[in-house]
PDB file of C-alpha atoms in Angstrom:
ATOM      1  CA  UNK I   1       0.000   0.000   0.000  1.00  0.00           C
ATOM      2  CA  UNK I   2       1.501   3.222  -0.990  1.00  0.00           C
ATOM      3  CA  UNK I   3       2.447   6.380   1.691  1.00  0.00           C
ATOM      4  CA  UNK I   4       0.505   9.056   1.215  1.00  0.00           C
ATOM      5  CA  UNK I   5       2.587  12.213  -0.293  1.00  0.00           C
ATOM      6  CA  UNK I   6       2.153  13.938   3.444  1.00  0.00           C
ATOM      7  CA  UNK I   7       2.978  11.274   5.609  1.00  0.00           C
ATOM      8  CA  UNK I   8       6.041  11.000   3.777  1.00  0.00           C
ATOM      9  CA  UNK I   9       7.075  14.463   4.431  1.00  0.00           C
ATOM     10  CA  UNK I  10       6.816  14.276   7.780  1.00  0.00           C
ATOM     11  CA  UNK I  11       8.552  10.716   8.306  1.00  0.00           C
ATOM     12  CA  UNK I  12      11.428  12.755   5.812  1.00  0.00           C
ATOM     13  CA  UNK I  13      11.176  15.716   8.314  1.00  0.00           C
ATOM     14  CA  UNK I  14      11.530  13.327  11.689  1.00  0.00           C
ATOM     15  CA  UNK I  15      14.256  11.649  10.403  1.00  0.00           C
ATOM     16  CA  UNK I  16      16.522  14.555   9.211  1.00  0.00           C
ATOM     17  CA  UNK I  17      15.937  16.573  12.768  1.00  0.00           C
ATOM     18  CA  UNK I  18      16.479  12.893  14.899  1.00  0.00           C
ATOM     19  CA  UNK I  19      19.636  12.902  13.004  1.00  0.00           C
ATOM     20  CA  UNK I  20      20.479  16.234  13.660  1.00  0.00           C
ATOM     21  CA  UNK I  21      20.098  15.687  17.222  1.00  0.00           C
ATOM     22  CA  UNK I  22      21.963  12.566  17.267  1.00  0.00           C
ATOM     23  CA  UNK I  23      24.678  14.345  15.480  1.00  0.00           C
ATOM     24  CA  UNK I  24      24.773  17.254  17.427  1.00  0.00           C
ATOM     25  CA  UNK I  25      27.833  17.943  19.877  1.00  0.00           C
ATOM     26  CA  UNK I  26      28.526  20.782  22.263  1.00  0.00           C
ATOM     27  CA  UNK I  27      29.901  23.508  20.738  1.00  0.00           C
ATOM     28  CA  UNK I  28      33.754  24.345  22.272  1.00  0.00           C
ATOM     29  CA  UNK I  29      34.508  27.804  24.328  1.00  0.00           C
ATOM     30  CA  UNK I  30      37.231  29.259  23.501  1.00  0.00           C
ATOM     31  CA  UNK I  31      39.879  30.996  25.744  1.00  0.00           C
ATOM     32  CA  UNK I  32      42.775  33.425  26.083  1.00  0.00           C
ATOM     33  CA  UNK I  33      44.755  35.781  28.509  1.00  0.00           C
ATOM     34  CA  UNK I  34      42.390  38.833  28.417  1.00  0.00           C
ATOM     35  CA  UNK I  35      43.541  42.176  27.976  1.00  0.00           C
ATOM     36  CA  UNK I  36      46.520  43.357  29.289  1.00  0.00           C
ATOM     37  CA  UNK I  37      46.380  45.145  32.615  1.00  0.00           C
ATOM     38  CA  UNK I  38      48.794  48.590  32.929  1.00  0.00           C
ATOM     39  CA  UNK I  39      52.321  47.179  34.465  1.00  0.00           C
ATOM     40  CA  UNK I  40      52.823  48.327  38.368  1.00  0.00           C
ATOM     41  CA  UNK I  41      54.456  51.536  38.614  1.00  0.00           C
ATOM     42  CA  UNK I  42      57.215  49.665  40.570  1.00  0.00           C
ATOM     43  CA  UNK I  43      57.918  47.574  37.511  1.00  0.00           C
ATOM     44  CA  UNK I  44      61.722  48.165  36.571  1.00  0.00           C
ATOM     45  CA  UNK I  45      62.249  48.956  32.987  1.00  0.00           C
ATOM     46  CA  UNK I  46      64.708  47.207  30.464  1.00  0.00           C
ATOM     47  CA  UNK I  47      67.820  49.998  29.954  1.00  0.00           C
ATOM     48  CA  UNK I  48      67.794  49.664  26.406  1.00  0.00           C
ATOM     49  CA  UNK I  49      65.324  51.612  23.739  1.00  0.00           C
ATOM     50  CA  UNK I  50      65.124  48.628  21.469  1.00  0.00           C
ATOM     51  CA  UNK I  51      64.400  44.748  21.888  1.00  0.00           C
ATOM     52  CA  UNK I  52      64.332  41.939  19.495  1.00  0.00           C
ATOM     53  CA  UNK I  53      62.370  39.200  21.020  1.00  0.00           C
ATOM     54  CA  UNK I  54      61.697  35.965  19.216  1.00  0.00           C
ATOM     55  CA  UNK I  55      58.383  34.108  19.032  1.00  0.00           C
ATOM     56  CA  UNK I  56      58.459  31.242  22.147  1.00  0.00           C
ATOM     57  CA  UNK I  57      59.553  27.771  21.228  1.00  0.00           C
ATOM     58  CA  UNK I  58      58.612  24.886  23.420  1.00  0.00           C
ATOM     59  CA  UNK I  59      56.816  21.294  22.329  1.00  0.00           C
ATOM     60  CA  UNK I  60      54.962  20.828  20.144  1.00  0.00           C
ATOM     61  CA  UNK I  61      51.696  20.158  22.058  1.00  0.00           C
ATOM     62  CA  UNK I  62      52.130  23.566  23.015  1.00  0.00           C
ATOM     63  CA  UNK I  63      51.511  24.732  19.116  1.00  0.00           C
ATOM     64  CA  UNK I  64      47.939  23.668  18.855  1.00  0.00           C
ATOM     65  CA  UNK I  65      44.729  25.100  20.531  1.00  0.00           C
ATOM     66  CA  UNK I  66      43.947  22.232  23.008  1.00  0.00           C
ATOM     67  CA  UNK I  67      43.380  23.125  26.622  1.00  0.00           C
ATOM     68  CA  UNK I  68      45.704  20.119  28.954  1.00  0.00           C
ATOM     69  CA  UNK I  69      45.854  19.429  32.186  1.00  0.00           C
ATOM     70  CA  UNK I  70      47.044  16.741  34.502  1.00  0.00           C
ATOM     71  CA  UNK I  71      45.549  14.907  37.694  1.00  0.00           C
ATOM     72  CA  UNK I  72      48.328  15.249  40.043  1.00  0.00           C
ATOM     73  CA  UNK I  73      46.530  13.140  42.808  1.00  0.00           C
ATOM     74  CA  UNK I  74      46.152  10.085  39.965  1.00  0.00           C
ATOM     75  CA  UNK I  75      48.671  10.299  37.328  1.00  0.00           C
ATOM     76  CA  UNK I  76      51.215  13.540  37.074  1.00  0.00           C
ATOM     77  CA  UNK I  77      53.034  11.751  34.209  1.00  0.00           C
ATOM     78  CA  UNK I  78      49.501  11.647  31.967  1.00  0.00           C
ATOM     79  CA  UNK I  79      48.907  15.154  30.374  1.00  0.00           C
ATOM     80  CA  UNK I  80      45.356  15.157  29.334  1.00  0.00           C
ATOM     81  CA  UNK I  81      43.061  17.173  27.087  1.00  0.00           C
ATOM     82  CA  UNK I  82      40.051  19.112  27.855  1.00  0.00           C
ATOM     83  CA  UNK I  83      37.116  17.767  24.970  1.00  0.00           C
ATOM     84  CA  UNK I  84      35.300  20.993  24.392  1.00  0.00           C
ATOM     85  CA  UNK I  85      37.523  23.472  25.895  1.00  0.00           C
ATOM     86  CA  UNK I  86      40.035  25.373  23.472  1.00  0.00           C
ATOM     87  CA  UNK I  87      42.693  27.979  23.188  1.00  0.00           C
ATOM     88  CA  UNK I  88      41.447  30.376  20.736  1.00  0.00           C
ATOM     89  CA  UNK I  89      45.634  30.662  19.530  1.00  0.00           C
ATOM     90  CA  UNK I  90      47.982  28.243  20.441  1.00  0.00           C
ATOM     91  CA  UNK I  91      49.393  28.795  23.850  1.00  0.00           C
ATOM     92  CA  UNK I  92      52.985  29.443  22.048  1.00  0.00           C
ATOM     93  CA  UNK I  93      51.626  32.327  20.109  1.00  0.00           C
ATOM     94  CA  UNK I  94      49.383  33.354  23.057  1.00  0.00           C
ATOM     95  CA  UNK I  95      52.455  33.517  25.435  1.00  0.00           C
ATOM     96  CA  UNK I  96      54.534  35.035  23.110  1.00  0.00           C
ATOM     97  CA  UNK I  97      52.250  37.856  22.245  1.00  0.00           C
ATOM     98  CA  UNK I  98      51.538  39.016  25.561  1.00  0.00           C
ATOM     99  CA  UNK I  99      55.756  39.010  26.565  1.00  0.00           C
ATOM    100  CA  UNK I 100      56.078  41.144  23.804  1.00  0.00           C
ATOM    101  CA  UNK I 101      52.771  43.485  25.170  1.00  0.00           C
ATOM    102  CA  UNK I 102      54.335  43.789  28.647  1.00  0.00           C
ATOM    103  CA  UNK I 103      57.792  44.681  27.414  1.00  0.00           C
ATOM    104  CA  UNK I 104      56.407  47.626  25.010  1.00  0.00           C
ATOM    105  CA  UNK I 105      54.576  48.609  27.795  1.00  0.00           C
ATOM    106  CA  UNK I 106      57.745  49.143  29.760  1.00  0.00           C
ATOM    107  CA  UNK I 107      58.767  51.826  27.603  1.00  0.00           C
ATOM    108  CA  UNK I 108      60.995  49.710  25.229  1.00  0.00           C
ATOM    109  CA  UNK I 109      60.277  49.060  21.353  1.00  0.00           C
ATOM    110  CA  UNK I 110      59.802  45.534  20.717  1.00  0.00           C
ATOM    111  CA  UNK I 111      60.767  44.620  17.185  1.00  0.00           C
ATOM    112  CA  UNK I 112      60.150  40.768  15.425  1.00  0.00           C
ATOM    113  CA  UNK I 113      63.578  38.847  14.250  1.00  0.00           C
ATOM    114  CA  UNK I 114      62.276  39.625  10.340  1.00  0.00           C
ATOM    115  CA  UNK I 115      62.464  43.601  11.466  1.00  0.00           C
ATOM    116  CA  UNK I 116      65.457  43.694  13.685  1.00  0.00           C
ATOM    117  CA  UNK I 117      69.197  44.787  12.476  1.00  0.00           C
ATOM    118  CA  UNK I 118      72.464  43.528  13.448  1.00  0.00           C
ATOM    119  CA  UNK I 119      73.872  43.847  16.479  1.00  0.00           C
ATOM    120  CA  UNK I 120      70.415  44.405  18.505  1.00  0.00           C
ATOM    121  CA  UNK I 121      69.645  42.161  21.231  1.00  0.00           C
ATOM    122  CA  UNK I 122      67.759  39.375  21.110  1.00  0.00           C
ATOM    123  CA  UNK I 123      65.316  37.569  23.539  1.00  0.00           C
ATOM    124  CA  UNK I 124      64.973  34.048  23.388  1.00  0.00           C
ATOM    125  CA  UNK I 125      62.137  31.976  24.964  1.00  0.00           C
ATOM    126  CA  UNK I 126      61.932  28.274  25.637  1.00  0.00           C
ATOM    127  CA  UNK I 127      58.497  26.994  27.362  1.00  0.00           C
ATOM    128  CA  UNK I 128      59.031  24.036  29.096  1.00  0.00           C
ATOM    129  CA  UNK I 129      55.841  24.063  31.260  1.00  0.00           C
ATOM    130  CA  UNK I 130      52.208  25.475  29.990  1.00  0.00           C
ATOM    131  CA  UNK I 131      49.221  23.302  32.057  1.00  0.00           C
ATOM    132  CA  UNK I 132      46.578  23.104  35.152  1.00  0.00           C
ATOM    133  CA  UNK I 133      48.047  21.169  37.046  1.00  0.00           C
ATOM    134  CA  UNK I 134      44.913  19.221  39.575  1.00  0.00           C
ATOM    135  CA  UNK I 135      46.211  18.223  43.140  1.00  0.00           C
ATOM    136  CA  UNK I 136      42.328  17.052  43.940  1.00  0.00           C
ATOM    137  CA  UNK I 137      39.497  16.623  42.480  1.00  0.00           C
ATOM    138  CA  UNK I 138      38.098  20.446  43.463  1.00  0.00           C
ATOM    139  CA  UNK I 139      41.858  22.457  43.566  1.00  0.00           C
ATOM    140  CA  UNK I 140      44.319  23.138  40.728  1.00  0.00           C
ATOM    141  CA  UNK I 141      46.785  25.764  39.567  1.00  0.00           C
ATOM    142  CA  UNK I 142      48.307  27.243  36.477  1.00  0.00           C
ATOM    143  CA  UNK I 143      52.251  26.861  36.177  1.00  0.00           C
ATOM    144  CA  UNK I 144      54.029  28.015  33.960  1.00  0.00           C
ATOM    145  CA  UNK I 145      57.654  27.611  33.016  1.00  0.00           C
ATOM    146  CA  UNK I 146      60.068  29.103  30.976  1.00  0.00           C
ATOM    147  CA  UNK I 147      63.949  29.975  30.224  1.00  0.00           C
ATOM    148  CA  UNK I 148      64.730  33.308  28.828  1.00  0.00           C
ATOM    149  CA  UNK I 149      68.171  33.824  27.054  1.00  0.00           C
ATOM    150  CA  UNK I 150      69.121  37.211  25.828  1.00  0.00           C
ATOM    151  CA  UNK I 151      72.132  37.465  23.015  1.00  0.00           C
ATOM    152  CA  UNK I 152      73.628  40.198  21.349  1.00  0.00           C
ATOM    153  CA  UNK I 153      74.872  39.029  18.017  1.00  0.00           C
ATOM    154  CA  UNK I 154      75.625  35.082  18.647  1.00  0.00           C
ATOM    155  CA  UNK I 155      77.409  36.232  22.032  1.00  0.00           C
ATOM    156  CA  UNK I 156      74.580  35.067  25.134  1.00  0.00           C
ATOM    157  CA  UNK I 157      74.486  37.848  27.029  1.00  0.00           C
ATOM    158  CA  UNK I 158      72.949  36.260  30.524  1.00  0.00           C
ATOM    159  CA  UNK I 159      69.768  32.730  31.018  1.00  0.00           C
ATOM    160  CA  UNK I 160      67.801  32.703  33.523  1.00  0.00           C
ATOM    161  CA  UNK I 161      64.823  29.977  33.956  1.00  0.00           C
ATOM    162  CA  UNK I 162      61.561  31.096  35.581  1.00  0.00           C
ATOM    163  CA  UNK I 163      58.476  28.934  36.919  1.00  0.00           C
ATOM    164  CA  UNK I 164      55.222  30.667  38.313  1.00  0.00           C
ATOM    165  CA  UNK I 165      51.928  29.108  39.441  1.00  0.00           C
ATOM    166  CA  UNK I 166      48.415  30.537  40.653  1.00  0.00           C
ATOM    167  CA  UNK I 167      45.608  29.134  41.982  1.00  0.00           C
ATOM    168  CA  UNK I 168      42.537  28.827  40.000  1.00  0.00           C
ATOM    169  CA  UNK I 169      39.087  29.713  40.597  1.00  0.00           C
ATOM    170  CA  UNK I 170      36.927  26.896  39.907  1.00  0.00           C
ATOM    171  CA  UNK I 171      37.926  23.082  39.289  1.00  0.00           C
ATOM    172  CA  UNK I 172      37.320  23.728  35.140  1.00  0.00           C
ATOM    173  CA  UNK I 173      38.773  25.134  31.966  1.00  0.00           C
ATOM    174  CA  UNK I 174      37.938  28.744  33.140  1.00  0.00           C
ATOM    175  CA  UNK I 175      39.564  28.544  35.953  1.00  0.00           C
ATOM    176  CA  UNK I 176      42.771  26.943  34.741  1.00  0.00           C
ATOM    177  CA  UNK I 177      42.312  29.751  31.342  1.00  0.00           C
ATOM    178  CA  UNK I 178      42.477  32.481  33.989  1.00  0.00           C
ATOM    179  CA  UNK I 179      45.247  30.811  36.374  1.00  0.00           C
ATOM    180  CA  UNK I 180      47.501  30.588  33.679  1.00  0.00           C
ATOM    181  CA  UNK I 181      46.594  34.074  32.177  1.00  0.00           C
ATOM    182  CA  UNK I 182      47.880  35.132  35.877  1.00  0.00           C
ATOM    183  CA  UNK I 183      50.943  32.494  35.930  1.00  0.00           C
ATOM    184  CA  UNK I 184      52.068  34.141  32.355  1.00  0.00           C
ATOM    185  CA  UNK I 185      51.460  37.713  33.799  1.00  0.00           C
ATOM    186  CA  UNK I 186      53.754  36.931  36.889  1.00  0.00           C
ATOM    187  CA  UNK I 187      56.249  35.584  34.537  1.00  0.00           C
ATOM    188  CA  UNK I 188      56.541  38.498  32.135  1.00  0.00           C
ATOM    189  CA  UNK I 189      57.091  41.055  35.246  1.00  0.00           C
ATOM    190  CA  UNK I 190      59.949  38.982  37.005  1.00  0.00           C
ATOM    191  CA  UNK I 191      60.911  38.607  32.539  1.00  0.00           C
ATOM    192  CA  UNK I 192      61.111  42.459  32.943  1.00  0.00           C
ATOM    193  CA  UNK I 193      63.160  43.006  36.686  1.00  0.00           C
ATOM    194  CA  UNK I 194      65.627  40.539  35.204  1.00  0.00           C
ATOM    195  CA  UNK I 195      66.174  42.500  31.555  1.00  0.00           C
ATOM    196  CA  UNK I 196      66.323  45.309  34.228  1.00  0.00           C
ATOM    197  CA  UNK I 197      69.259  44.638  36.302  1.00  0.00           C
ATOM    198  CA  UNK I 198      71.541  43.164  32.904  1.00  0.00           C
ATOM    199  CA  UNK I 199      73.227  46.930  31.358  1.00  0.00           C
ATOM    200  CA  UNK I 200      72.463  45.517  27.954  1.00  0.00           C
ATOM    201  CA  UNK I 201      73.314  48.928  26.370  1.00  0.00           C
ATOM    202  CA  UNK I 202      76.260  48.804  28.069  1.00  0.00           C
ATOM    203  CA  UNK I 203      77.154  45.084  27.041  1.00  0.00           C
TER     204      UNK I 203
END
């Protein structure tokens, strides 16, 4: 016996929006560091006008847009990924970007490697370290950790390494987003006290 034309339709109809449905997954939220806050007025200034400073290196899970974290309390050697959390740039890039923000605001021009002319100096940045890290279930923290090197030509000038943590505010992706936004903050001003006590125009 033959469907009527109608009936048709609307088994067609229920089947394309049960699919739909069934297909369906929760769209990701996306995160970064915010806008940059005005440095402390305490904040001691690079003494030198100009700054090369190259874009962070680190591993390569660092170069993608997934949000990581690890359960201390179960496994610290298992770094694992949030499913529909996101960084809206890779945490390389995002890092990178806001070094370069805090040391312009300092008073010093920051120039890219593709820009800069010989003999300026040069800021190099290794991440080792970019995750929430979960002690329990309801507490984590942000840490961050990375090892500036500053050269002048291929001469290095001084390295230092520097780690920071914060605590987050809620047990999720938000929290660890804004912890680490902190972490990276607290990082670029003892980045900045450091470049401050070196000479470089003098080197």
């Amino acid at each position: 016996m033959p469907i009527p034309r109608n009936l048709s339709a609307l088994i067609l109809a229920a089947a394309f929006l049960l699919g739909g449905c069934a297909s369906r997954s929760p769209v990701p939220t996306f995160y970064d560091f915010g806008p940059a806050a005005p440095l402390a007025a305490a904040t001691a200034a690079p003494a030198v006008p100009v700054l090369v400073i190259a874009d962070a290196n680190g591993p390569s899970w660092l170069d993608s847009q997934r949000m990581y974290y690890r359960l201390l309390y179960a496994d610290a050697q298992q770094s694992r990924p949030y499913a529909y959390n996101r960084w809206n740039t890779p945490p390389l890039q995002l890092l990178s970007q806001r070094l370069k923000t805090r040391v312009a605001q300092s008073g010093v021009k920051v120039l890219s490697t593709t820009d800069a002319a010989a003999g300026m100096p040069l800021l190099r940045i290794d991440v080792d370290d970019f995750s929430q890290n979960f002690d329990t279930q309801t507490h984590s923290s942000g840490h961050v950790s990375l090892r500036a090197s500053l050269f002048r030509g291929h001469r290095l000038i001084d390295q230092k390494t520097f780690s920071r943590s914060g605590p987050a505010g809620s047990a999720d992706a938000q929290g660890g987003a804004q912890a680490l936004a902190a972490a990276s903050d607290a990082i670029a001003a003892d980045l900045l006290t450091w470049l401050g006590t070196l000479n470089i125009a003098k080197e």
